[in-house]
DNA sequence: GTCTATACCGCGATAGAC
DNA sequence: GTCTATCGCGGTATAGAC
């Protein structure tokens, strides 16, 4: 039961998905203000009225979309933060590699973060849910991992965790987001190796 | 000569300044797409046609404004990067304090960077000039300072410089730009102290 | 050089047929 | 639930008077 195809009943849900899909393309390509509801409707293959029957208004559609996207494609591949086990130099290297690989593989992540940062003044709750759902778990997981290795003698694991992640985020922003690869070049592997050594006190 | 007040001759320059001033208020408050040339003209106290007589179009006005602003109010107070002299722990602490103080004192800096990052997809040359004129000199100055102190035994001063600055930038983004102070609290002094110790290998 | 007035278009949102 | 058609407003940019 309920497995019987009932196209009419499913239409609504399918359209909702199509709308979010069209909204994704348009908002990611042009930003919030420069995106029109007409274009969203066209990209979704529905009429504008249908868009408004599924979402209250432009703000509602935008926030619903970004919330959904931020969960699906976090910068830090969230599976990997659960596999924080093993030798520090290996774990940190794997963490950094995974994060950078993740961004290079899927450029939409870059665009999404650009959007969240760019609209963080007008959509503070969106920015905060990014911090809460993405940054916080990642920083805390790495922080706890570092704290659970007394051999590292890190006086402040949380700041160490933030520093490690901050260096990677700053690298991504500079090289990819702000197009600085040619202006301030730095090889990925060199960053990762030197950064890991720096955090681990080059003594492990 | 030429010191004689000639109001008519100066009118144009004064208006240009007024236009940039109005444009600053509007663009910083609402972003690029959501800002109208009508509002800019009103904020500047001139007519819309006058705006178009001084700047080619909306893009031209925007890029001229951002270029000018980015030079005037850089995140890293650029005077301080020339005073990189003395003991490392003191110099680094002063550098970090100055940078954070700078951002907290003038919230427009935050808004400006939000704008540059947010529009870095559509205005890549603006982003690149930010990297070239602001980030690059800062990173290189700190990098050279660190390299000139062999006692620190930093195997890769450039990555150390980037890591130090990256941690501070990430802190600013998380706490202030994305409104994460209550979600992921961290005292400024604790960050600075732990970060300086981490970079200097807690052994100086 | 600077104004007023306007051309022309696209916006967000809704009413009403089906 | 979804469509077409439309309302009212505000957008960028310019023409022409002064």
Coordinates of C-alpha atoms (C1' of nucleotides) in Angstrom, one line a residue:
Chain A
X1 CA 0.0 0.0 0.0
X2 CA 1.1 3.5 -0.8
X3 CA 3.5 2.0 -3.1
X4 CA 0.9 2.3 -5.9
X5 CA 2.0 5.0 -8.2
X6 CA -0.3 8.0 -7.7
X7 CA 1.2 10.7 -9.9
X8 CA -1.3 13.3 -8.8
X9 CA -0.4 12.9 -5.1
X10 CA 3.3 12.9 -5.8
X11 CA 3.2 15.9 -8.1
X12 CA 3.4 18.4 -5.3
X13 CA 6.5 16.9 -3.8
X14 CA 8.1 16.5 -7.2
X15 CA 7.5 20.2 -8.0
X16 CA 8.8 21.3 -4.6
X17 CA 12.0 19.4 -5.4
X18 CA 12.1 21.0 -8.9
X19 CA 11.7 24.4 -7.4
X20 CA 14.5 24.0 -4.9
X21 CA 16.6 22.7 -7.8
X22 CA 15.9 25.7 -10.0
X23 CA 16.4 28.0 -7.0
X24 CA 19.8 26.4 -6.4
X25 CA 21.0 27.1 -9.9
X26 CA 19.8 30.7 -9.9
X27 CA 20.7 31.8 -6.4
X28 CA 24.2 30.2 -6.6
X29 CA 24.8 31.7 -10.0
X30 CA 23.5 35.3 -9.3
X31 CA 23.2 35.8 -5.5
X32 CA 20.1 36.6 -3.6
X33 CA 19.2 40.1 -4.8
X34 CA 20.0 39.6 -8.4
X35 CA 17.9 36.4 -8.7
X36 CA 14.3 36.9 -9.8
X37 CA 11.4 34.6 -9.0
X38 CA 10.6 34.5 -12.7
X39 CA 14.0 33.0 -13.4
X40 CA 13.6 30.5 -10.6
X41 CA 10.2 29.4 -11.9
X42 CA 11.6 29.1 -15.4
X43 CA 14.6 27.1 -14.2
X44 CA 12.2 24.8 -12.3
X45 CA 9.9 24.4 -15.2
X46 CA 6.8 25.6 -13.3
X47 CA 4.9 28.9 -13.1
X48 CA 5.7 31.6 -10.7
X49 CA 2.4 31.1 -8.9
X50 CA 3.4 27.5 -8.2
X51 CA 6.6 28.7 -6.6
X52 CA 4.6 31.0 -4.3
X53 CA 2.2 28.1 -3.4
X54 CA 5.2 26.1 -2.1
X55 CA 7.2 28.9 -0.4
X56 CA 5.9 32.0 1.3
X57 CA 8.1 34.5 -0.5
X58 CA 11.6 35.0 -1.9
X59 CA 13.2 35.1 1.5
X60 CA 11.5 31.9 2.6
X61 CA 12.6 30.1 -0.5
X62 CA 16.2 31.3 -0.1
X63 CA 16.5 30.4 3.5
X64 CA 15.0 26.9 2.9
X65 CA 17.4 26.3 0.1
X66 CA 20.5 27.4 1.9
X67 CA 19.7 25.5 5.0
X68 CA 19.2 22.4 2.9
X69 CA 22.4 22.9 0.9
X70 CA 24.6 23.7 3.9
X71 CA 23.7 20.3 5.4
X72 CA 24.2 18.4 2.2
X73 CA 27.5 19.8 1.1
X74 CA 29.6 21.0 4.1
X75 CA 33.1 22.2 3.5
X76 CA 34.5 19.7 5.9
X77 CA 33.3 16.4 4.7
X78 CA 31.4 15.5 7.9
X79 CA 31.9 11.8 7.5
X80 CA 35.6 12.2 8.0
X81 CA 35.4 13.9 11.3
X82 CA 34.0 10.7 12.8
X83 CA 37.1 8.8 11.6
X84 CA 39.5 10.8 13.8
X85 CA 41.5 7.9 15.0
X86 CA 45.1 6.9 14.7
X87 CA 48.4 8.7 14.7
X88 CA 48.2 12.5 14.8
X89 CA 50.4 13.2 11.8
X90 CA 48.4 10.9 9.7
X91 CA 45.0 12.0 11.0
X92 CA 45.7 15.7 10.5
X93 CA 47.1 15.1 7.1
X94 CA 44.0 13.1 6.1
X95 CA 41.7 15.7 7.6
X96 CA 43.4 18.6 5.6
X97 CA 43.6 16.6 2.4
X98 CA 39.9 15.6 2.6
X99 CA 38.8 19.2 3.2
X100 CA 40.8 20.7 0.4
X101 CA 39.9 17.8 -1.9
X102 CA 36.3 18.3 -1.1
X103 CA 36.3 22.0 -2.1
X104 CA 38.3 21.4 -5.3
X105 CA 36.0 18.5 -6.3
X106 CA 32.8 20.4 -5.9
X107 CA 33.1 24.1 -6.7
X108 CA 29.5 24.7 -5.6
X109 CA 30.7 24.5 -2.1
X110 CA 32.8 27.6 -2.7
X111 CA 29.8 29.4 -4.2
X112 CA 27.6 28.4 -1.3
X113 CA 30.1 29.8 1.3
X114 CA 30.5 32.9 -0.7
X115 CA 26.7 33.3 -0.5
X116 CA 26.5 32.6 3.2
X117 CA 29.3 35.1 4.0
X118 CA 28.0 37.7 1.5
X119 CA 24.5 37.6 2.9
X120 CA 25.5 37.1 6.6
X121 CA 24.6 40.7 7.2
X122 CA 21.0 40.4 5.9
X123 CA 20.5 36.8 6.9
X124 CA 22.2 36.4 10.2
X125 CA 20.2 33.3 11.2
X126 CA 21.5 31.5 8.1
X127 CA 25.1 32.4 9.0
X128 CA 24.5 31.1 12.5
X129 CA 23.1 27.8 11.4
X130 CA 26.2 27.4 9.3
X131 CA 28.3 27.9 12.4
X132 CA 26.2 25.7 14.5
X133 CA 25.8 22.8 12.1
X134 CA 29.1 22.9 10.2
X135 CA 31.9 24.7 11.9
X136 CA 31.1 23.9 15.5
X137 CA 31.0 20.1 15.2
X138 CA 34.2 20.1 13.2
X139 CA 36.1 22.3 15.5
X140 CA 35.0 20.4 18.6
X141 CA 35.7 17.0 17.1
X142 CA 39.2 18.0 16.1
X143 CA 39.7 19.7 19.4
X144 CA 38.7 16.6 21.4
X145 CA 40.9 14.4 19.3
X146 CA 43.9 16.7 20.0
X147 CA 43.0 16.8 23.7
X148 CA 42.9 13.0 23.9
X149 CA 46.5 12.8 22.9
X150 CA 48.5 14.1 25.9
X151 CA 51.7 13.3 24.2
X152 CA 51.2 16.2 21.9
X153 CA 51.5 18.5 24.9
X154 CA 49.1 21.0 23.5
X155 CA 48.4 23.6 26.2
X156 CA 45.2 24.7 24.4
X157 CA 43.7 22.0 22.1
X158 CA 40.8 24.2 21.1
X159 CA 42.9 27.0 19.8
X160 CA 45.1 24.4 18.1
X161 CA 42.1 23.0 16.4
X162 CA 40.9 26.5 15.4
X163 CA 44.3 27.4 14.1
X164 CA 44.6 24.3 12.0
X165 CA 41.1 24.7 10.5
X166 CA 41.6 28.5 10.2
X167 CA 44.8 28.1 8.2
X168 CA 43.0 25.7 5.8
X169 CA 39.9 28.0 5.5
X170 CA 42.1 31.0 4.9
X171 CA 44.0 29.1 2.3
X172 CA 40.8 28.2 0.5
X173 CA 39.5 31.8 0.7
X174 CA 42.7 33.3 -0.6
X175 CA 43.5 30.9 -3.4
X176 CA 40.1 29.8 -4.7
X177 CA 37.5 32.2 -3.5
X178 CA 39.4 35.4 -4.1
X179 CA 41.3 34.0 -7.1
X180 CA 44.7 34.6 -5.6
X181 CA 46.5 31.5 -6.8
X182 CA 48.7 33.4 -9.2
X183 CA 49.3 36.4 -6.9
X184 CA 50.2 34.4 -3.8
X185 CA 51.0 30.9 -4.9
X186 CA 51.4 28.1 -2.5
X187 CA 51.4 24.4 -3.2
X188 CA 48.7 22.3 -1.4
X189 CA 51.1 19.7 -0.2
X190 CA 53.6 22.2 1.1
X191 CA 50.8 23.9 3.1
X192 CA 49.6 20.6 4.5
X193 CA 53.0 19.3 5.4
X194 CA 54.3 22.5 7.0
X195 CA 51.0 23.1 8.8
X196 CA 50.9 19.6 10.3
X197 CA 54.5 19.9 11.5
X198 CA 53.8 23.3 13.0
X199 CA 50.7 22.1 14.9
X200 CA 52.4 19.0 16.1
X201 CA 55.5 20.9 17.3
X202 CA 57.6 19.1 14.7
X203 CA 58.6 16.6 17.4
X204 CA 56.4 13.5 17.0
Chain B
X1 CA 48.1 80.9 -8.5
X2 CA 45.4 78.3 -8.7
X3 CA 44.9 78.9 -5.0
X4 CA 42.2 81.3 -6.0
X5 CA 38.8 79.9 -5.0
X6 CA 37.0 79.0 -8.1
X7 CA 33.9 77.3 -6.9
X8 CA 32.7 76.4 -10.3
X9 CA 35.9 74.6 -11.1
X10 CA 35.8 72.7 -7.8
X11 CA 32.2 71.7 -8.1
X12 CA 32.8 68.7 -10.1
X13 CA 35.4 67.2 -7.8
X14 CA 33.2 67.9 -4.8
X15 CA 30.3 66.2 -6.3
X16 CA 32.5 63.2 -7.3
X17 CA 33.4 62.9 -3.6
X18 CA 29.8 63.2 -2.5
X19 CA 28.8 60.5 -5.0
X20 CA 31.4 58.1 -3.7
X21 CA 30.3 59.0 -0.2
X22 CA 26.7 58.2 -0.9
X23 CA 27.7 55.1 -2.9
X24 CA 29.6 53.9 0.1
X25 CA 26.7 54.2 2.5
X26 CA 24.3 52.4 0.1
X27 CA 26.5 49.7 -1.2
X28 CA 27.8 48.8 2.2
X29 CA 24.3 48.8 3.6
X30 CA 22.6 46.8 0.9
X31 CA 25.2 45.1 -1.3
X32 CA 25.7 45.5 -5.0
X33 CA 22.5 44.2 -6.6
X34 CA 20.1 45.6 -4.0
X35 CA 21.5 49.1 -4.3
X36 CA 19.8 51.4 -6.7
X37 CA 21.4 54.3 -8.5
X38 CA 18.4 56.4 -7.4
X39 CA 19.3 55.8 -3.8
X40 CA 23.0 56.5 -4.4
X41 CA 22.0 59.8 -6.1
X42 CA 19.7 60.7 -3.2
X43 CA 22.3 59.8 -0.6
X44 CA 24.9 62.0 -2.5
X45 CA 22.5 64.9 -2.8
X46 CA 22.7 65.0 -6.6
X47 CA 20.6 63.9 -9.5
X48 CA 20.9 60.5 -11.1
X49 CA 22.2 62.0 -14.3
X50 CA 25.1 63.6 -12.4
X51 CA 26.1 60.2 -11.1
X52 CA 26.2 58.9 -14.6
X53 CA 28.3 61.9 -15.8
X54 CA 31.0 61.0 -13.3
X55 CA 30.9 57.2 -13.6
X56 CA 30.2 55.1 -16.6
X57 CA 27.6 52.8 -15.0
X58 CA 26.7 51.0 -11.8
X59 CA 29.6 48.5 -12.2
X60 CA 32.1 51.3 -12.7
X61 CA 30.9 53.2 -9.7
X62 CA 31.0 50.1 -7.6
X63 CA 34.5 49.0 -8.5
X64 CA 35.9 52.5 -8.1
X65 CA 34.4 52.7 -4.7
X66 CA 35.6 49.3 -3.5
X67 CA 39.1 49.9 -4.8
X68 CA 39.3 53.1 -2.9
X69 CA 37.8 51.7 0.3
X70 CA 40.0 48.7 0.3
X71 CA 43.1 50.9 0.3
X72 CA 41.8 53.2 3.0
X73 CA 40.6 50.6 5.5
X74 CA 42.5 47.4 5.3
X75 CA 41.8 44.8 7.9
X76 CA 45.4 44.6 8.9
X77 CA 46.3 48.1 9.8
X78 CA 49.1 48.5 7.3
X79 CA 51.1 50.9 9.4
X80 CA 51.7 48.2 11.9
X81 CA 53.3 45.8 9.5
X82 CA 56.2 48.2 9.1
X83 CA 56.8 48.2 12.8
X84 CA 57.7 44.5 12.9
X85 CA 60.7 44.8 15.1
X86 CA 61.6 43.5 18.5
X87 CA 60.9 40.3 20.4
X88 CA 58.8 37.7 18.5
X89 CA 56.3 37.1 21.3
X90 CA 55.7 40.8 21.7
X91 CA 55.6 41.5 18.0
X92 CA 53.1 38.8 17.3
X93 CA 50.9 39.7 20.2
X94 CA 50.9 43.3 19.0
X95 CA 50.2 42.3 15.5
X96 CA 47.2 40.2 16.5
X97 CA 45.9 42.7 18.9
X98 CA 46.1 45.5 16.4
X99 CA 44.3 43.5 13.8
X100 CA 41.4 42.4 16.0
X101 CA 41.2 45.9 17.6
X102 CA 41.0 47.3 14.1
X103 CA 38.1 45.2 13.1
X104 CA 36.1 45.8 16.3
X105 CA 36.7 49.5 16.2
X106 CA 35.5 50.0 12.7
X107 CA 32.6 47.6 11.8
X108 CA 32.6 49.0 8.2
X109 CA 35.7 46.9 7.6
X110 CA 33.7 43.8 8.3
X111 CA 31.0 44.9 5.9
X112 CA 33.6 45.7 3.2
X113 CA 35.1 42.3 3.4
X114 CA 31.7 40.7 3.3
X115 CA 31.1 42.6 0.1
X116 CA 34.4 41.7 -1.5
X117 CA 34.0 38.0 -0.6
X118 CA 30.3 38.0 -1.6
X119 CA 30.9 39.6 -4.9
X120 CA 34.2 37.8 -5.6
X121 CA 32.4 35.6 -8.1
X122 CA 31.0 38.4 -10.2
X123 CA 33.9 40.9 -9.6
X124 CA 37.0 38.7 -9.6
X125 CA 39.4 41.6 -10.3
X126 CA 38.1 43.4 -7.1
X127 CA 38.9 40.3 -5.1
X128 CA 42.3 40.0 -6.7
X129 CA 43.3 43.6 -6.0
X130 CA 42.3 42.9 -2.4
X131 CA 44.7 40.0 -2.3
X132 CA 47.4 41.9 -4.1
X133 CA 47.2 45.1 -2.1
X134 CA 46.2 43.9 1.4
X135 CA 46.8 40.2 2.0
X136 CA 50.0 39.8 0.1
X137 CA 52.0 42.6 1.7
X138 CA 50.9 41.5 5.1
X139 CA 51.6 37.9 4.7
X140 CA 55.0 38.6 3.2
X141 CA 56.0 41.1 5.8
X142 CA 55.2 38.8 8.6
X143 CA 56.8 35.9 6.7
X144 CA 60.1 37.9 6.3
X145 CA 60.0 38.9 10.0
X146 CA 59.7 35.3 11.1
X147 CA 62.4 34.2 8.6
X148 CA 64.8 36.8 10.0
X149 CA 64.7 35.1 13.4
X150 CA 66.6 31.8 13.0
X151 CA 66.2 31.2 16.7
X152 CA 62.6 30.4 16.1
X153 CA 63.6 27.4 14.0
X154 CA 60.6 27.7 11.8
X155 CA 61.1 25.3 8.9
X156 CA 58.6 27.2 6.8
X157 CA 58.1 30.8 7.8
X158 CA 55.6 31.5 5.0
X159 CA 53.3 28.8 6.1
X160 CA 53.8 30.0 9.7
X161 CA 52.8 33.5 8.7
X162 CA 49.8 32.3 6.8
X163 CA 48.7 30.1 9.7
X164 CA 49.0 32.9 12.2
X165 CA 47.0 35.3 10.0
X166 CA 44.6 32.5 8.9
X167 CA 43.7 31.8 12.5
X168 CA 43.0 35.4 13.2
X169 CA 40.9 35.8 10.0
X170 CA 39.0 32.6 10.7
X171 CA 38.3 33.9 14.2
X172 CA 37.0 37.2 12.9
X173 CA 34.8 35.5 10.3
X174 CA 33.4 33.0 12.8
X175 CA 32.8 35.3 15.7
X176 CA 31.9 38.6 14.0
X177 CA 31.0 38.1 10.4
X178 CA 28.9 34.9 10.9
X179 CA 27.6 36.0 14.3
X180 CA 29.0 32.9 16.1
X181 CA 30.1 34.6 19.4
X182 CA 27.4 32.9 21.4
X183 CA 27.6 29.6 19.6
X184 CA 31.3 29.0 19.7
X185 CA 32.6 31.4 22.3
X186 CA 36.3 32.1 22.6
X187 CA 38.0 35.0 24.5
X188 CA 40.1 37.3 22.4
X189 CA 43.1 37.2 24.8
X190 CA 43.0 33.4 25.1
X191 CA 43.1 33.1 21.3
X192 CA 46.0 35.5 21.1
X193 CA 48.1 34.0 23.9
X194 CA 47.6 30.4 22.8
X195 CA 48.1 31.2 19.2
X196 CA 51.4 33.0 19.8
X197 CA 52.6 30.2 22.0
X198 CA 51.6 27.7 19.3
X199 CA 53.5 29.5 16.5
X200 CA 56.6 30.2 18.6
X201 CA 56.7 26.5 19.7
X202 CA 56.2 27.5 23.3
X203 CA 59.9 27.5 23.8
X204 CA 61.2 31.0 23.5
Chain C
dG1 C1' 27.7 70.1 -15.7
dT2 C1' 23.7 69.5 -13.7
dC3 C1' 19.0 69.3 -13.6
dT4 C1' 13.9 67.2 -14.7
dA5 C1' 11.5 64.1 -17.2
dT6 C1' 11.0 59.9 -19.3
dA7 C1' 11.8 55.5 -22.1
dC8 C1' 11.7 50.9 -21.4
dC9 C1' 12.0 46.9 -18.9
dG10 C1' 11.7 43.5 -15.1
dC11 C1' 10.6 43.0 -10.3
dG12 C1' 7.7 40.5 -6.3
dA13 C1' 3.4 39.1 -5.5
dT14 C1' -1.6 37.9 -6.4
dA15 C1' -6.4 37.1 -8.6
dG16 C1' -9.2 34.1 -11.0
dA17 C1' -9.9 30.3 -14.5
dC18 C1' -9.6 25.4 -14.6
Chain D
dG1 C1' -2.6 22.7 -7.3
dT2 C1' -1.3 24.8 -11.1
dC3 C1' -1.8 27.7 -14.7
dT4 C1' -2.1 32.7 -17.4
dA5 C1' -2.6 37.3 -16.9
dT6 C1' -1.9 41.4 -14.5
dC7 C1' -1.1 45.0 -11.0
dG8 C1' 1.9 48.5 -9.1
dC9 C1' 6.3 49.7 -8.3
dG10 C1' 11.1 50.6 -9.0
dG11 C1' 15.2 49.4 -11.8
dT12 C1' 19.2 51.3 -15.3
dA13 C1' 20.2 54.5 -18.3
dT14 C1' 19.5 58.7 -21.3
dA15 C1' 17.5 63.0 -23.8
dG16 C1' 17.0 67.6 -23.7
dA17 C1' 16.4 72.1 -21.2
dC18 C1' 19.3 75.4 -18.8

